[in-house]
Tab-separated table of C-alpha atoms and ligand atoms in Angstrom:
chain	number	residue	atom	x	y	z
A	94	MET	CA	0.281	-0.346	0.163
A	95	THR	CA	3.275	2.185	0.406
A	96	ALA	CA	4.320	1.649	-2.508
A	97	TRP	CA	0.778	2.281	-4.617
A	98	CYS	CA	0.855	5.763	-2.579
A	99	ALA	CA	4.184	6.926	-3.920
A	100	ALA	CA	2.756	6.324	-6.947
A	101	ASN	CA	-0.036	7.320	-7.003
A	102	THR	CA	0.638	10.626	-4.657
A	103	PRO	CA	-3.310	10.577	-2.854
A	104	ASP	CA	-4.460	13.994	-1.479
A	105	LEU	CA	-5.527	12.244	1.420
A	106	VAL	CA	-4.911	8.347	2.981
A	107	VAL	CA	-7.748	7.182	5.555
A	108	VAL	CA	-6.283	4.069	7.380
A	109	GLY	CA	-9.644	2.814	8.651
A	110	PRO	CA	-8.729	-0.811	10.886
A	111	GLU	CA	-6.234	-1.031	14.230
A	112	VAL	CA	-4.829	-3.796	12.406
A	113	PRO	CA	-2.838	-1.439	9.812
A	114	LEU	CA	-2.770	1.616	11.809
A	115	VAL	CA	-0.627	-0.505	14.556
A	116	ALA	CA	1.845	-2.083	12.334
A	117	GLY	CA	3.087	1.437	11.070
A	118	LEU	CA	1.007	2.608	7.858
A	119	GLY	CA	0.220	5.463	8.541
A	120	ASP	CA	3.805	6.414	9.678
A	121	ALA	CA	5.104	4.447	6.605
A	122	VAL	CA	2.461	6.597	4.349
A	123	ARG	CA	3.267	10.113	6.263
A	124	ALA	CA	6.887	9.537	5.463
A	125	LEU	CA	6.212	9.700	1.764
A	126	GLY	CA	5.070	13.418	2.454
A	127	ILE	CA	1.281	12.555	2.314
A	128	PRO	CA	-1.431	13.887	4.328
A	129	VAL	CA	-2.497	10.285	6.764
A	130	PHE	CA	-6.161	10.540	9.262
A	131	GLY	CA	-4.675	7.452	11.052
A	132	HIS	CA	-2.454	7.785	14.095
A	133	ASP	CA	1.504	6.280	14.724
A	134	ALA	CA	2.196	3.191	15.521
A	135	ALA	CA	3.519	4.162	18.714
A	136	THR	CA	-0.171	5.958	19.447
A	137	ALA	CA	-1.703	2.557	17.762
A	138	ARG	CA	-0.969	0.961	21.067
A	139	LEU	CA	-3.779	2.408	22.902
A	140	GLU	CA	-5.579	-0.379	21.254
A	141	GLY	CA	-2.882	-2.714	19.969
A	142	SER	CA	-1.720	-3.126	23.666
A	143	LYS	CA	-3.840	-2.820	26.914
A	144	THR	CA	-1.064	-3.024	28.910
A	145	PHE	CA	0.169	-0.267	27.483
A	146	ALA	CA	-3.584	1.373	27.506
A	147	LYS	CA	-3.818	0.980	31.268
A	148	ASP	CA	-0.635	2.136	32.056
A	149	PHE	CA	-1.261	5.279	29.837
A	150	MET	CA	-4.883	5.848	32.028
A	151	ALA	CA	-2.937	4.847	35.097
A	152	ARG	CA	-0.422	7.275	34.592
A	153	HIS	CA	-2.489	10.122	33.152
A	154	ARG	CA	-5.535	9.766	36.318
A	155	ILE	CA	-8.075	8.796	33.901
A	156	PRO	CA	-11.386	6.903	35.854
A	157	CYS	CA	-10.893	2.834	34.926
A	158	ALA	CA	-11.060	-0.097	36.321
A	159	ALA	CA	-8.713	-1.756	38.804
A	160	SER	CA	-6.356	-4.615	36.692
A	161	LEU	CA	-3.598	-6.763	37.344
A	162	ALA	CA	-0.827	-7.832	33.990
A	163	PHE	CA	0.693	-11.346	34.023
A	164	THR	CA	3.524	-12.552	31.782
A	165	ALA	CA	3.118	-15.669	33.422
A	166	LEU	CA	1.260	-18.102	34.477
A	167	ALA	CA	1.435	-19.149	38.234
A	168	PRO	CA	1.180	-15.805	39.852
A	169	ALA	CA	-1.992	-14.787	36.985
A	170	GLU	CA	-3.341	-18.129	38.661
A	171	GLN	CA	-2.418	-16.906	41.956
A	172	ALA	CA	-4.445	-13.780	41.319
A	173	ILE	CA	-7.756	-15.687	40.014
A	174	ARG	CA	-7.435	-18.082	43.145
A	175	ASP	CA	-7.090	-14.465	45.515
A	176	TRP	CA	-9.516	-12.498	43.547
A	177	ASP	CA	-12.055	-10.273	45.417
A	178	TYR	CA	-13.054	-7.831	43.390
A	179	GLY	CA	-16.607	-9.652	42.442
A	180	LEU	CA	-17.463	-11.265	39.451
A	181	PRO	CA	-17.321	-11.561	36.393
A	182	ILE	CA	-12.985	-11.385	36.414
A	183	VAL	CA	-12.758	-9.679	33.324
A	184	LEU	CA	-9.792	-11.280	30.876
A	185	LYS	CA	-8.118	-9.429	28.304
A	186	ALA	CA	-5.007	-10.676	26.104
A	187	ASP	CA	-2.481	-8.065	26.214
A	188	GLY	CA	-2.770	-7.859	21.569
A	189	PRO	CA	-5.387	-7.771	18.764
A	190	ALA	CA	-7.227	-10.717	18.327
A	191	ALA	CA	-10.100	-10.500	16.122
A	192	GLY	CA	-12.620	-8.874	18.652
A	193	LYS	CA	-12.432	-12.122	20.828
A	194	GLY	CA	-9.522	-11.265	22.857
A	195	VAL	CA	-12.013	-10.206	25.956
A	196	VAL	CA	-14.353	-12.158	28.114
A	197	LEU	CA	-15.888	-11.816	31.510
A	198	ALA	CA	-16.149	-14.993	33.460
A	199	GLY	CA	-18.355	-15.713	35.638
A	200	SER	CA	-16.352	-18.025	38.159
A	201	LYS	CA	-12.944	-18.617	39.087
A	202	ASP	CA	-13.102	-22.119	37.245
A	203	VAL	CA	-13.666	-20.513	34.292
A	204	ALA	CA	-11.627	-17.319	34.549
A	205	MET	CA	-8.686	-20.359	34.645
A	206	ASP	CA	-9.403	-22.040	31.852
A	207	THR	CA	-9.453	-18.750	29.946
A	208	LEU	CA	-5.942	-17.716	31.466
A	209	ARG	CA	-4.439	-21.157	30.700
A	210	ALA	CA	-6.064	-20.991	27.346
A	211	PHE	CA	-4.939	-17.324	26.745
A	212	MET	CA	-1.281	-18.262	28.153
A	213	ALA	CA	-1.186	-21.163	25.934
A	214	GLY	CA	-0.971	-18.895	23.001
A	215	GLN	CA	-4.643	-19.033	21.773
A	216	PHE	CA	-4.320	-16.092	19.770
A	217	GLY	CA	-0.063	-16.614	19.511
A	218	ASP	CA	1.763	-13.626	21.448
A	219	ALA	CA	-0.939	-11.194	21.619
A	220	SER	CA	-2.567	-13.530	24.639
A	221	ARG	CA	0.948	-14.246	26.002
A	222	THR	CA	0.109	-11.508	28.435
A	223	VAL	CA	-3.098	-11.500	30.157
A	224	VAL	CA	-4.580	-8.267	31.927
A	225	LEU	CA	-7.227	-9.322	34.720
A	226	GLU	CA	-9.297	-6.506	35.180
A	227	ALA	CA	-12.298	-6.056	38.092
A	228	PRO	CA	-16.173	-5.578	36.196
A	229	LEU	CA	-17.357	-2.580	35.913
A	230	VAL	CA	-21.321	-1.981	35.961
A	231	GLY	CA	-23.252	0.523	34.810
A	232	MET	CA	-24.488	2.259	30.782
A	233	GLU	CA	-22.042	1.458	28.072
A	234	LEU	CA	-21.382	3.759	25.077
A	235	SER	CA	-19.871	4.837	22.648
A	236	LEU	CA	-17.423	8.300	22.423
A	237	HIS	CA	-15.373	9.379	19.615
A	238	VAL	CA	-13.117	12.045	19.107
A	239	LEU	CA	-11.139	13.762	16.645
A	240	VAL	CA	-7.752	14.427	17.867
A	241	ASP	CA	-4.977	16.307	16.210
A	242	VAL	CA	-1.993	16.156	19.123
A	243	ASP	CA	2.019	17.001	17.408
A	244	GLY	CA	4.477	18.305	19.745
A	245	ASP	CA	2.801	21.814	21.920
A	246	HIS	CA	-0.255	21.803	19.102
A	247	ALA	CA	-2.985	20.109	20.695
A	248	ALA	CA	-6.911	20.001	19.302
A	249	TYR	CA	-9.823	17.928	19.672
A	250	ALA	CA	-13.255	18.004	19.391
A	251	MET	CA	-15.899	14.934	20.510
A	252	LEU	CA	-18.510	13.621	18.314
A	253	PRO	CA	-22.246	13.179	20.247
A	254	PRO	CA	-21.688	10.433	22.784
A	255	CYS	CA	-23.758	6.236	20.598
A	256	GLN	CA	-24.885	3.076	21.956
A	257	ASP	CA	-23.858	0.115	20.414
A	258	HIS	CA	-25.626	-3.248	20.928
A	259	LYS	CA	-23.398	-5.927	20.603
A	260	ARG	CA	-25.457	-9.473	21.100
A	261	ILE	CA	-27.576	-11.468	18.229
A	262	PHE	CA	-30.608	-10.916	19.726
A	263	GLU	CA	-33.409	-8.385	21.051
A	264	GLY	CA	-32.862	-8.136	25.080
A	265	ASP	CA	-28.937	-8.396	24.741
A	266	ARG	CA	-29.487	-12.100	24.683
A	267	GLY	CA	-27.246	-14.541	22.585
A	268	PRO	CA	-23.159	-14.372	21.272
A	269	ASN	CA	-21.320	-10.867	20.705
A	270	THR	CA	-21.845	-9.862	17.037
A	271	GLY	CA	-20.051	-7.259	15.677
A	272	GLY	CA	-22.919	-4.406	16.265
A	273	MET	CA	-26.563	-5.356	15.473
A	274	GLY	CA	-27.239	-1.674	15.232
A	275	ALA	CA	-26.587	1.782	17.168
A	276	PHE	CA	-27.685	5.125	17.649
A	277	GLY	CA	-26.726	8.412	18.689
A	278	PRO	CA	-27.241	11.291	20.450
A	279	ILE	CA	-28.142	8.970	23.400
A	280	PRO	CA	-30.985	11.595	24.724
A	281	PHE	CA	-31.402	11.698	28.310
A	282	LEU	CA	-27.398	12.616	28.777
A	283	SER	CA	-27.661	15.975	29.447
A	284	PRO	CA	-25.250	19.511	28.890
A	285	ALA	CA	-23.141	18.794	31.959
A	286	ASP	CA	-22.840	15.049	31.684
A	287	LEU	CA	-21.012	15.752	28.433
A	288	GLU	CA	-19.259	18.099	29.901
A	289	ARG	CA	-17.655	15.685	32.669
A	290	MET	CA	-16.793	13.046	30.398
A	291	ARG	CA	-15.003	15.722	28.480
A	292	ARG	CA	-13.294	16.969	32.198
A	293	GLU	CA	-12.269	13.020	33.595
A	294	LEU	CA	-11.969	10.943	29.989
A	295	VAL	CA	-11.365	12.958	27.053
A	296	GLU	CA	-8.949	16.118	28.064
A	297	PRO	CA	-6.668	13.933	30.313
A	298	THR	CA	-6.307	12.129	27.343
A	299	VAL	CA	-4.841	14.591	25.130
A	300	GLU	CA	-3.126	16.468	27.574
A	301	GLY	CA	-1.739	12.804	27.860
A	302	LEU	CA	-0.866	12.168	24.633
A	303	ARG	CA	1.131	15.713	24.425
A	304	GLN	CA	2.936	15.427	27.279
A	305	ASP	CA	3.892	11.415	26.403
A	306	GLY	CA	4.779	13.197	22.885
A	307	LEU	CA	2.156	10.776	21.258
A	308	ARG	CA	0.951	12.094	17.790
A	309	ALA	CA	-2.060	11.601	17.743
A	310	ARG	CA	-3.556	12.672	14.254
A	311	GLY	CA	-7.112	10.520	13.895
A	312	VAL	CA	-9.898	9.435	15.975
A	313	LEU	CA	-9.984	8.315	19.265
A	314	PHE	CA	-12.952	5.859	20.658
A	315	LEU	CA	-13.585	5.915	23.859
A	316	GLY	CA	-15.317	3.139	25.042
A	317	VAL	CA	-16.817	4.317	28.279
A	318	MET	CA	-18.975	2.500	31.250
A	319	TRP	CA	-21.288	5.172	33.264
A	320	THR	CA	-21.123	3.350	36.570
A	321	ALA	CA	-22.674	4.960	39.767
A	322	ARG	CA	-19.188	6.619	40.022
A	323	GLY	CA	-19.777	8.224	37.408
A	324	PRO	CA	-17.901	7.511	33.428
A	325	GLU	CA	-14.885	5.538	33.637
A	326	LEU	CA	-12.934	3.980	30.502
A	327	LEU	CA	-13.146	0.415	29.174
A	328	GLU	CA	-11.078	0.823	26.309
A	329	TYR	CA	-9.420	3.307	23.647
A	330	ASN	CA	-9.677	1.786	19.694
A	331	VAL	CA	-7.944	4.414	17.100
A	332	ARG	CA	-10.385	3.863	14.733
A	333	PHE	CA	-14.488	4.521	13.940
A	334	GLY	CA	-16.603	2.174	15.291
A	335	ASP	CA	-18.961	0.178	13.189
A	336	PRO	CA	-21.392	0.485	13.549
A	337	GLU	CA	-21.440	3.387	15.406
A	338	THR	CA	-20.205	5.442	12.352
A	339	GLN	CA	-23.105	5.457	10.080
A	340	VAL	CA	-24.632	6.959	12.614
A	341	LEU	CA	-21.900	9.820	13.077
A	342	MET	CA	-21.835	10.427	9.266
A	343	GLU	CA	-25.353	10.553	9.137
A	344	LEU	CA	-25.670	13.562	12.258
A	345	LEU	CA	-22.184	14.848	11.208
A	346	ASP	CA	-23.248	18.687	9.125
A	347	GLU	CA	-19.467	19.155	7.566
A	348	ASP	CA	-17.409	18.440	4.701
A	349	LEU	CA	-15.995	15.364	5.974
A	350	ALA	CA	-12.939	15.071	3.655
A	351	GLU	CA	-12.045	19.079	5.017
A	352	VAL	CA	-12.442	17.133	8.805
A	353	LEU	CA	-10.422	14.684	7.745
A	354	LEU	CA	-7.770	16.791	6.016
A	355	GLU	CA	-7.072	19.317	8.547
A	356	VAL	CA	-6.466	16.769	11.356
A	357	ALA	CA	-4.130	14.440	8.490
A	358	GLN	CA	-2.176	18.141	7.840
A	359	GLY	CA	-2.004	18.648	11.584
A	360	ARG	CA	-3.826	22.141	10.948
A	361	PHE	CA	-7.223	21.264	12.899
A	362	ARG	CA	-7.685	24.104	15.199
A	363	ARG	CA	-11.786	23.340	15.734
A	364	GLU	CA	-13.148	22.755	19.339
A	365	SER	CA	-16.783	21.644	17.828
A	366	LEU	CA	-18.197	20.746	14.965
A	367	ARG	CA	-21.305	21.249	12.653
A	368	LEU	CA	-24.070	18.305	13.620
A	369	ARG	CA	-27.963	18.149	12.455
A	370	THR	CA	-30.369	18.431	15.054
A	371	GLY	CA	-31.887	15.071	16.211
A	372	CYS	CA	-31.243	11.469	16.478
A	373	ALA	CA	-29.757	8.619	13.998
A	374	VAL	CA	-30.234	5.321	14.834
A	375	THR	CA	-28.624	2.331	12.415
A	376	LEU	CA	-30.455	-1.279	12.119
A	377	VAL	CA	-27.822	-3.799	10.794
A	378	LEU	CA	-29.840	-6.154	8.975
A	379	ALA	CA	-27.323	-9.757	8.724
A	380	ALA	CA	-27.017	-12.551	7.385
A	381	GLU	CA	-28.977	-16.392	8.235
A	382	GLY	CA	-26.328	-17.908	10.681
A	383	TYR	CA	-24.663	-15.073	11.889
A	384	PRO	CA	-22.400	-14.526	13.967
A	385	GLU	CA	-21.175	-18.142	14.473
A	386	GLY	CA	-21.019	-18.066	10.127
A	387	ALA	CA	-23.388	-16.490	7.040
A	388	ARG	CA	-25.325	-18.101	4.629
A	389	LYS	CA	-24.419	-15.915	1.515
A	390	ASN	CA	-25.054	-16.151	-2.248
A	391	VAL	CA	-28.939	-15.391	-0.999
A	392	PRO	CA	-30.953	-13.198	-3.201
A	393	ILE	CA	-31.432	-9.833	-1.913
A	394	PRO	CA	-33.913	-8.371	-3.437
A	395	LEU	CA	-33.773	-4.738	-2.523
A	396	GLY	CA	-36.286	-2.344	-3.419
A	397	ARG	CA	-36.169	1.267	-2.452
A	398	PRO	CA	-36.461	1.668	1.130
A	399	GLU	CA	-37.766	5.306	1.861
A	400	GLY	CA	-36.592	7.992	4.296
A	401	VAL	CA	-33.243	5.665	4.928
A	402	THR	CA	-30.002	5.606	4.197
A	403	VAL	CA	-28.801	2.251	2.606
A	404	ILE	CA	-24.806	0.872	2.933
A	405	HIS	CA	-23.796	-2.009	1.746
A	406	ALA	CA	-21.628	-3.998	3.691
A	407	GLY	CA	-21.663	-7.580	2.996
A	408	THR	CA	-23.119	-7.671	-0.273
A	409	ARG	CA	-22.184	-8.497	-3.604
A	410	MET	CA	-23.437	-8.008	-7.142
A	411	THR	CA	-24.248	-10.443	-9.355
A	412	PRO	CA	-25.797	-10.301	-13.581
A	413	GLU	CA	-29.323	-11.605	-10.898
A	414	GLY	CA	-28.820	-9.119	-8.489
A	415	TRP	CA	-27.514	-8.339	-4.824
A	416	VAL	CA	-26.637	-11.375	-3.045
A	417	THR	CA	-25.299	-11.320	0.761
A	418	ASN	CA	-21.965	-12.266	1.065
A	419	GLY	CA	-20.999	-11.411	4.782
A	420	GLY	CA	-22.296	-11.915	8.366
A	421	ARG	CA	-23.638	-7.798	8.478
A	422	VAL	CA	-25.140	-7.777	5.160
A	423	LEU	CA	-26.706	-3.943	5.143
A	424	ASN	CA	-26.640	-1.238	6.790
A	425	LEU	CA	-30.153	1.328	7.041
A	426	VAL	CA	-29.713	4.301	8.838
A	427	ALA	CA	-32.526	6.663	8.923
A	428	VAL	CA	-32.328	10.152	11.160
A	429	ASP	CA	-35.570	11.993	13.028
A	430	ARG	CA	-36.335	14.628	15.185
A	431	ASP	CA	-36.077	12.334	17.581
A	432	LEU	CA	-34.628	8.524	18.932
A	433	GLN	CA	-38.173	7.393	18.967
A	434	GLY	CA	-38.427	8.809	14.936
A	435	ALA	CA	-35.779	7.974	14.009
A	436	ARG	CA	-36.378	4.544	15.203
A	437	GLU	CA	-40.040	4.053	13.813
A	438	ARG	CA	-38.903	5.526	10.316
A	439	ALA	CA	-35.867	3.208	10.322
A	440	LEU	CA	-37.957	-0.138	11.265
A	441	ALA	CA	-41.143	1.126	8.827
A	442	ALA	CA	-37.889	0.172	6.086
A	443	VAL	CA	-37.028	-2.918	6.770
A	444	SER	CA	-39.543	-4.590	4.557
A	445	ALA	CA	-38.400	-2.977	1.973
A	446	ALA	CA	-34.946	-4.807	1.990
A	447	ALA	CA	-36.015	-7.639	3.994
A	448	TRP	CA	-34.548	-11.472	2.426
A	449	PRO	CA	-35.563	-15.073	3.679
A	450	GLY	CA	-33.208	-15.988	6.464
A	451	MET	CA	-32.810	-12.081	7.544
A	452	GLN	CA	-31.839	-11.281	11.493
A	453	PHE	CA	-31.887	-7.834	12.706
A	454	ARG	CA	-33.530	-6.825	15.758
A	455	ARG	CA	-36.255	-4.222	16.692
A	456	ASP	CA	-34.710	-2.968	20.117
A	457	ILE	CA	-32.183	-0.847	18.810
A	458	GLY	CA	-32.554	2.866	21.435
A	459	LEU	CA	-35.290	0.946	23.113
A	460	ARG	CA	-34.290	1.124	26.234
A	461	ALA	CA	-32.346	4.330	26.088
A	462	LEU	CA	-36.229	5.230	24.724
A	463	ASN	CA	-37.925	3.891	28.063
A	464	HIS	CA	-35.314	5.155	30.317
A	465	ALA	CA	-35.536	9.195	29.126
A	466	ALA	CA	-39.145	8.651	28.613
A	467	ALA	CA	-39.881	7.688	32.764
A	468	GLY	CA	-37.104	10.879	33.314
A	469	ARG	CA	-34.579	8.541	34.518
A	470	THR	CA	-30.971	10.919	34.226
A	471	VAL	CA	-27.585	8.841	33.562
A	472	ALA	CA	-27.124	8.328	37.691
A	473	ASP	CA	-29.726	5.960	37.537
A	474	PRO	CA	-29.437	2.216	37.209
A	475	PHE	CA	-29.743	1.611	33.143
A	476	LEU	CA	-32.550	-1.027	33.332
B	196	LIG	P1	-13.111	-4.935	23.644
B	196	LIG	O1	-12.707	-6.124	22.972
B	196	LIG	O2	-12.108	-4.356	24.493
B	196	LIG	O3	-14.169	-3.903	22.858
B	196	LIG	O4	-14.243	-4.937	25.096
B	196	LIG	C1	-15.319	-5.910	24.604
B	196	LIG	C2	-16.098	-5.603	25.681
B	196	LIG	O5	-16.036	-6.142	27.121
B	196	LIG	C3	-16.347	-3.612	25.952
B	196	LIG	O6	-16.706	-3.546	25.005
B	196	LIG	C4	-16.846	-4.172	27.227
B	196	LIG	O7	-18.576	-4.474	27.057
B	196	LIG	C5	-16.687	-5.113	27.973
B	196	LIG	N1	-15.570	-5.049	29.454
B	196	LIG	C6	-14.154	-5.087	28.596
B	196	LIG	N2	-14.285	-4.529	30.127
B	196	LIG	C7	-14.851	-4.394	31.001
B	196	LIG	C8	-14.867	-4.537	32.419
B	196	LIG	N3	-13.861	-3.604	33.229
B	196	LIG	N4	-16.430	-4.336	33.073
B	196	LIG	C9	-17.506	-4.912	32.158
B	196	LIG	N5	-17.142	-5.143	31.063
B	196	LIG	C10	-16.224	-5.202	30.575
B	197	LIG	N1	-18.837	-0.716	17.574
B	197	LIG	C1	-17.972	-1.180	18.963
B	197	LIG	C2	-16.708	-1.257	17.403
B	197	LIG	O1	-16.254	-0.967	16.274
B	197	LIG	O2	-15.397	-2.040	17.938
């Protein structure tokens, strides 16, 4: 890819996923003098190494779960025997493990088995270092921040907080997926709540990058758990979230390429981004058999769903029309005045895109809608 960039000199390169960022694609293309939206490899360790991220959080006093890191089996086993932070015990492989490197172990026995599998190399070297972490309880949300930090220049802008729905079935049951839908902003988060996340999570992160001499030219996606104590950081991602980004792009009322270019060229000065009013919802239409597998080559009689944006993910065009070609096949994205309106608009469009065996969730954003309708705030349990 670097050779291709050298030959074709694009005006802007956006590196999407974390693996090439961790491998240094951003650094390599930037070294050609081409603007890159995407962090240096050194900064991408915030996602690429859980121990690096936890050390960063501790050093910069960012609220997060208590944790211990191990590279040898015997002391880790002892820590599980002595564990008194409550259940589940959260085990994290240090390195990237294709989304499978975090296990919430409901018992010490399960934690012990997971630990041994990780350290025996279930994910190669990525799982030979293991972090044990105390469980955080609360409401999970996704906070995306555009960051441009280089030397003494430090600018950032937060995007609206979103919520993903990871489980395959309604009511948050069944196995984890890449995400079955998302919405944003979260209606009952007040301006004061957003300000608190800025002060307690985002500012110490940006200032920490600056102090540590880490250049950041891209997006940081903070996985946040809003606990009884307030917002705490679960993890950093150094890329955009999917399906949160489907929501964010619909809400963003800016020239995206221009915004990304400003970050890539280190001349980002904005403190906020212009947004459309209202709320966006994305529904993921998934293949039969997902997430264990995905039934491919099933025809999708895609009509013209009204009032939504249709985003293709796992589709393929054949002479006879569209067919399924992956787990998460299509996204329907709707915007409306509020969460209820956006949900209704998205759900109304499903039948025009449906195919036999398709899976989707009708309850994307429903819990938040009920929470808001009951007049509850983020300080109340999110049930
Ligand atoms: P990750 O693979 O790092 O994105 O983490 C996967 C998911 O595990 C997160 O989105 C959380 O839902 C959950 N998780 C991670 N750490 C904790 C924790 N300390 N307490 C509770 N849940 C957690
Ligand atoms: N939606 C979660 C992620 O992209 O990791």
